[in-house]
Short mmCIF file of C-alpha atoms in Angstrom, two decimals:
data_model
loop_
_atom_site.label_atom_id
_atom_site.label_comp_id
_atom_site.label_asym_id
_atom_site.label_seq_id
_atom_site.Cartn_x
_atom_site.Cartn_y
_atom_site.Cartn_z
CA SER A 1443 0.53 0.02 0.30
CA ARG A 1444 3.12 2.07 0.39
CA ILE A 1445 4.89 1.84 -2.65
CA ILE A 1446 0.61 2.56 -4.57
CA ALA A 1447 0.55 5.45 -2.18
CA CYS A 1448 4.21 6.66 -2.99
CA LEU A 1449 3.23 6.49 -6.75
CA ALA A 1450 0.12 8.77 -7.38
CA PRO A 1451 1.97 11.87 -5.67
CA ALA A 1452 4.66 11.24 -8.27
CA LEU A 1453 3.65 10.78 -11.60
CA ILE A 1454 0.31 13.11 -11.21
CA PRO A 1455 2.44 16.83 -11.85
CA PRO A 1456 4.46 14.31 -15.01
CA ALA A 1457 1.91 13.87 -16.48
CA HIS A 1458 0.45 17.10 -16.00
CA ILE A 1459 3.61 18.65 -17.96
CA ALA A 1460 3.31 16.48 -20.57
CA THR A 1461 -0.78 16.51 -21.28
CA LEU A 1462 0.30 20.82 -21.11
CA TYR A 1463 3.48 20.00 -23.44
CA TYR A 1464 0.94 18.61 -26.49
CA PHE A 1465 -1.74 21.28 -26.37
CA TRP A 1466 1.11 24.04 -26.55
CA GLN A 1467 4.26 22.68 -27.59
CA LYS A 1468 4.29 25.35 -30.64
CA PHE A 1469 3.17 28.10 -27.83
CA SER A 1470 6.57 27.19 -25.94
CA ARG A 1471 10.89 28.11 -27.02
CA ARG A 1472 13.46 25.87 -27.30
CA VAL A 1473 15.73 27.68 -24.44
CA ASP A 1474 19.72 28.05 -25.07
CA ARG A 1475 21.15 26.33 -21.72
CA ARG A 1476 24.78 27.92 -22.62
CA ASN A 1477 23.71 31.44 -23.53
CA CYS A 1478 20.36 32.58 -21.30
CA SER A 1479 20.21 34.39 -17.74
CA CYS A 1480 17.53 34.76 -15.61
CA SER A 1481 17.82 37.78 -13.27
CA CYS A 1482 14.78 37.75 -11.34
CA TRP A 1483 16.51 34.92 -8.63
CA ASP A 1484 17.54 35.82 -5.92
CA THR A 1485 20.41 33.15 -5.68
CA VAL A 1486 19.82 32.33 -2.59
CA PHE A 1487 19.05 29.36 -1.88
CA LYS A 1488 23.23 28.73 -3.91
CA GLY A 1489 24.97 30.91 -1.68
CA THR A 1490 28.17 31.66 -2.14
CA TYR A 1491 28.84 29.53 -5.41
CA GLU A 1492 26.31 31.66 -7.37
CA SER A 1493 25.90 35.50 -7.28
CA GLY A 1494 24.14 38.07 -9.43
CA ILE A 1495 22.48 37.45 -12.79
CA ALA A 1496 22.52 33.53 -12.76
CA SER A 1497 23.00 31.20 -15.60
CA TYR A 1498 20.83 28.58 -16.60
CA LYS A 1499 19.40 26.33 -13.91
CA HIS A 1500 16.26 23.70 -14.09
CA VAL A 1501 14.35 25.42 -11.33
CA TYR A 1502 14.64 27.80 -10.02
CA PHE A 1503 12.93 30.16 -6.42
CA ASN A 1504 13.38 32.60 -4.48
CA ALA A 1505 13.84 33.14 -0.90
CA SER A 1506 10.44 34.46 0.04
CA PHE A 1507 7.46 34.06 2.14
CA ASN A 1508 5.37 33.04 -0.81
CA THR A 1509 8.27 30.53 -1.09
CA LEU A 1510 7.50 29.19 1.54
CA LYS A 1511 3.61 28.93 1.72
CA ILE A 1512 3.71 27.00 -2.38
CA TRP A 1513 6.52 23.94 -0.41
CA ALA A 1514 3.88 24.05 2.66
CA LEU A 1515 0.47 23.45 0.22
CA THR A 1516 2.71 20.81 -0.96
CA VAL A 1517 4.02 18.84 1.34
CA VAL A 1518 0.41 18.87 3.06
CA CYS A 1519 -1.03 18.43 0.17
CA VAL A 1520 0.96 14.96 -0.55
CA ILE A 1521 1.28 14.02 2.46
CA THR A 1522 -2.25 14.23 2.79
CA PHE A 1523 -2.92 12.70 -0.71
CA TYR A 1524 -0.89 9.49 0.32
CA GLU A 1525 -2.26 8.45 3.19
CA SER A 1526 -5.93 8.88 1.75
CA ILE A 1527 -4.41 6.61 -0.91
CA ARG A 1528 -3.03 4.21 1.88
CA ARG A 1529 -6.38 4.07 3.28
CA LEU A 1530 -7.96 3.06 0.75
CA VAL A 1531 -5.67 1.10 -0.44
CA SER A 1532 -5.41 -0.93 3.03
CA LEU A 1533 -9.40 -0.74 3.00
CA GLY A 1534 -9.41 -2.43 -0.12
CA LEU A 1535 -6.16 -5.14 1.18
CA GLN A 1536 -9.06 -5.90 3.98
CA SER A 1537 -12.26 -6.35 1.53
CA TYR A 1538 -13.19 -3.85 3.13
CA LEU A 1539 -13.89 -1.09 0.66
CA ARG A 1540 -16.61 0.29 -0.62
CA TYR A 1541 -16.08 0.34 -4.29
CA SER A 1542 -18.14 3.20 -5.11
CA MET A 1543 -16.26 5.92 -2.69
CA LEU A 1544 -13.45 4.78 -4.72
CA LEU A 1545 -14.93 5.56 -7.46
CA LEU A 1546 -15.54 9.18 -6.10
CA PHE A 1547 -12.13 9.56 -4.67
CA LEU A 1548 -10.63 8.59 -7.89
CA SER A 1549 -13.26 11.22 -9.29
CA ALA A 1550 -12.02 13.77 -7.21
CA ILE A 1551 -8.32 13.91 -8.13
CA PHE A 1552 -8.43 16.08 -11.10
CA SER A 1553 -9.95 18.21 -9.47
CA HIS A 1554 -8.04 18.50 -5.98
CA TYR A 1555 -5.05 18.57 -8.32
CA TYR A 1556 -6.24 21.81 -10.56
CA SER A 1557 -6.61 23.39 -6.89
CA TRP A 1558 -3.12 22.87 -5.89
CA TRP A 1559 -1.79 24.10 -9.15
CA SER A 1560 -3.93 27.22 -9.01
CA TYR A 1561 -2.70 28.33 -5.50
CA VAL A 1562 0.62 27.68 -6.51
CA ASN A 1563 0.40 29.58 -9.20
CA TYR A 1564 -1.70 32.48 -7.59
CA TRP A 1565 1.53 32.67 -4.97
CA ASN A 1566 3.66 32.28 -7.59
CA ASP A 1567 2.08 34.83 -9.82
CA ASP A 1568 0.92 37.13 -7.75
CA TYR A 1569 -2.52 36.75 -9.15
CA TYR A 1570 -5.23 36.89 -6.87
CA VAL A 1571 -8.40 37.57 -8.80
CA GLN A 1572 -9.63 33.91 -8.53
CA TRP A 1573 -8.80 33.29 -5.04
CA ASN A 1574 -12.32 33.73 -3.08
CA HIS A 1575 -13.86 32.03 -5.71
CA GLN A 1576 -11.13 29.40 -5.99
CA LEU A 1577 -11.00 28.86 -1.62
CA PHE A 1578 -14.93 28.18 -1.72
CA PHE A 1579 -14.97 25.77 -4.50
CA THR A 1580 -11.95 24.00 -3.17
CA SER A 1581 -13.20 23.57 0.62
CA THR A 1582 -16.15 22.52 -0.64
CA GLU A 1583 -14.89 20.23 -1.55
CA ILE A 1584 -12.33 19.12 0.18
CA LEU A 1585 -15.45 18.61 2.41
CA SER A 1586 -16.79 16.06 0.14
CA THR A 1587 -13.85 14.08 -0.27
CA LEU A 1588 -13.23 13.82 4.02
CA ILE A 1589 -16.68 11.86 3.67
CA VAL A 1590 -15.87 10.11 0.40
CA LEU A 1591 -13.56 8.96 2.32
CA GLN A 1592 -14.90 7.98 5.50
CA LEU A 1593 -18.11 6.09 3.69
CA ALA A 1594 -15.34 4.39 1.86
CA ASP A 1595 -14.94 1.40 4.67
CA ASN A 1596 -18.25 -0.38 3.83
CA ARG A 1597 -18.41 -1.07 7.45
CA LEU A 1598 -20.85 2.20 7.78
CA ILE A 1599 -23.92 2.75 7.04
CA VAL A 1600 -24.55 5.92 4.37
CA THR A 1601 -26.75 7.74 6.48
CA PRO A 1602 -28.83 10.51 5.08
CA ARG A 1603 -26.96 13.61 6.19
CA LYS A 1604 -23.54 12.10 4.96
CA ALA A 1605 -25.21 11.28 1.68
CA LEU A 1606 -27.16 14.47 1.46
CA GLY A 1607 -23.60 16.87 2.11
CA ILE A 1608 -21.99 14.66 -0.79
CA VAL A 1609 -24.72 15.94 -2.69
CA GLY A 1610 -25.29 18.76 -2.12
CA VAL A 1611 -21.67 20.38 -2.61
CA ALA A 1612 -21.52 18.21 -6.45
CA VAL A 1613 -24.83 20.26 -7.32
CA MET A 1614 -23.62 23.10 -6.10
CA HIS A 1615 -20.51 22.91 -8.32
CA VAL A 1616 -22.53 21.14 -11.26
CA ILE A 1617 -24.58 25.06 -11.22
CA ALA A 1618 -22.10 26.50 -10.84
CA GLY A 1619 -19.97 24.92 -13.47
CA SER A 1620 -22.71 25.19 -16.01
CA LEU A 1621 -22.82 28.79 -15.43
CA ASP A 1622 -19.71 29.60 -15.07
CA GLN A 1623 -17.86 28.03 -18.33
CA PHE A 1624 -19.15 24.41 -19.09
CA VAL A 1625 -22.19 25.70 -21.17
CA LEU A 1626 -20.28 28.09 -22.89
CA ASN A 1627 -17.31 25.75 -23.79
CA VAL A 1628 -18.50 22.35 -23.87
CA VAL A 1629 -22.83 22.53 -24.67
CA LYS A 1630 -21.78 25.49 -27.37
CA GLY A 1631 -18.61 24.41 -28.37
CA GLU A 1632 -16.72 27.52 -27.80
CA GLY A 1633 -13.71 26.85 -25.84
CA HIS A 1634 -10.34 25.39 -27.15
CA MET A 1635 -9.37 21.83 -26.89
CA HIS A 1636 -8.49 22.04 -23.82
CA GLN A 1637 -11.22 24.13 -21.58
CA VAL A 1638 -13.59 21.59 -22.84
CA LEU A 1639 -11.24 18.26 -21.51
CA ARG A 1640 -11.08 20.26 -18.72
CA ASP A 1641 -15.34 21.34 -18.41
CA VAL A 1642 -15.54 18.07 -18.31
CA SER A 1643 -13.44 16.02 -15.69
CA PHE A 1644 -14.80 19.30 -13.25
CA MET A 1645 -18.42 17.70 -14.91
CA VAL A 1646 -18.69 13.78 -14.73
CA PRO A 1647 -17.30 13.82 -11.49
CA ASP A 1648 -19.34 16.08 -10.10
CA LEU A 1649 -22.83 14.08 -11.75
CA LEU A 1650 -20.53 10.63 -10.32
CA HIS A 1651 -21.38 12.45 -6.47
CA VAL A 1652 -24.73 13.43 -7.04
CA LEU A 1653 -25.57 10.07 -8.22
CA LEU A 1654 -23.61 7.27 -5.76
CA PRO A 1655 -24.02 8.99 -2.85
CA LEU A 1656 -27.91 8.04 -2.89
CA ILE A 1657 -27.53 4.71 -4.88
CA GLU A 1658 -25.25 3.93 -1.94
CA LEU A 1659 -27.98 5.68 0.57
CA LYS A 1660 -30.90 3.74 -0.79
CA ARG A 1661 -28.58 0.51 -1.14
CA SER A 1662 -27.81 1.06 3.03
CA TYR A 1663 -31.69 1.80 4.04
CA TYR A 1664 -32.71 -2.07 2.07
CA LYS A 1665 -29.92 -3.49 4.52
CA SER A 1666 -30.51 -1.51 7.37
CA PRO A 1667 -33.79 0.13 7.53
CA ARG A 1668 -33.64 0.60 11.63
CA TYR A 1669 -30.93 2.57 11.24
CA PHE A 1670 -32.83 4.97 8.74
CA HIS A 1671 -35.51 6.94 11.13
CA VAL A 1672 -34.95 10.23 10.97
CA PRO A 1673 -36.92 12.29 13.44
CA VAL A 1674 -38.18 14.95 10.95
CA ASN A 1675 -36.90 17.78 12.23
CA ASP A 1676 -33.53 16.55 11.66
CA LEU A 1677 -34.28 15.89 8.47
CA ARG A 1678 -35.86 19.37 7.66
CA ARG A 1679 -32.38 20.83 9.44
CA ASP A 1680 -29.98 18.65 6.93
CA ILE A 1681 -32.33 19.60 3.83
CA PHE A 1682 -32.04 22.69 4.81
CA VAL A 1683 -27.89 23.35 5.59
CA ILE A 1684 -28.35 21.54 1.90
CA ILE A 1685 -30.19 24.00 0.06
CA ALA A 1686 -28.21 26.95 1.89
CA ILE A 1687 -24.85 25.37 0.86
CA ILE A 1688 -26.16 25.41 -2.96
CA GLY A 1689 -27.04 28.74 -2.20
CA LEU A 1690 -23.97 30.23 -1.60
CA GLY A 1691 -22.31 28.22 -4.43
#
């Protein structure tokens, strides 16, 4: 399980860059490693070995607070992803894995990776116009995935509250995504290929997050109906909270 958990965060970024290169290779340029230079690098991490205008490096980074934030976020994301994969593999090896939740988790990887990449670019470029917009989607996506990871254990009952939590976030994302770019780029066909792929990669997982929790909720009800005697007031409150979340989106 540890090997599989390590492979996932190691392979996704190279696949991402390869995809970018595929779509934008005609806009990239060949770098002359012998004659190029960089005057925007503070050379701190090279110490006394290099200063002034630097020569070619595969990776540059400045000793800034934003660099620290990028590094801290990346470490947290990698460790969290590793532990999530490890949990799912462990449940699978013990035959305790609920495969519908595994599918939901795998389908949400792109959304979480997109969030990480967005924050890296916001901090790297000092560009924060979309920060609050992205933060709201990231927060709700994390909440949904936490519930998915919990329900990945098939020994746990899929309760209405947890199922509605996943569904509510997904419905909000579907509505917001449709109003934002999906209809324009995909339905009307006005988007470039990379925009279409991006929007479809957001929409399909959201639709799965609407459908599969409801199927699991129905399945759990037939297996253990005694756990579903939810007071009417509690059910109304849960539905109201979900509607409020959707409305906030």
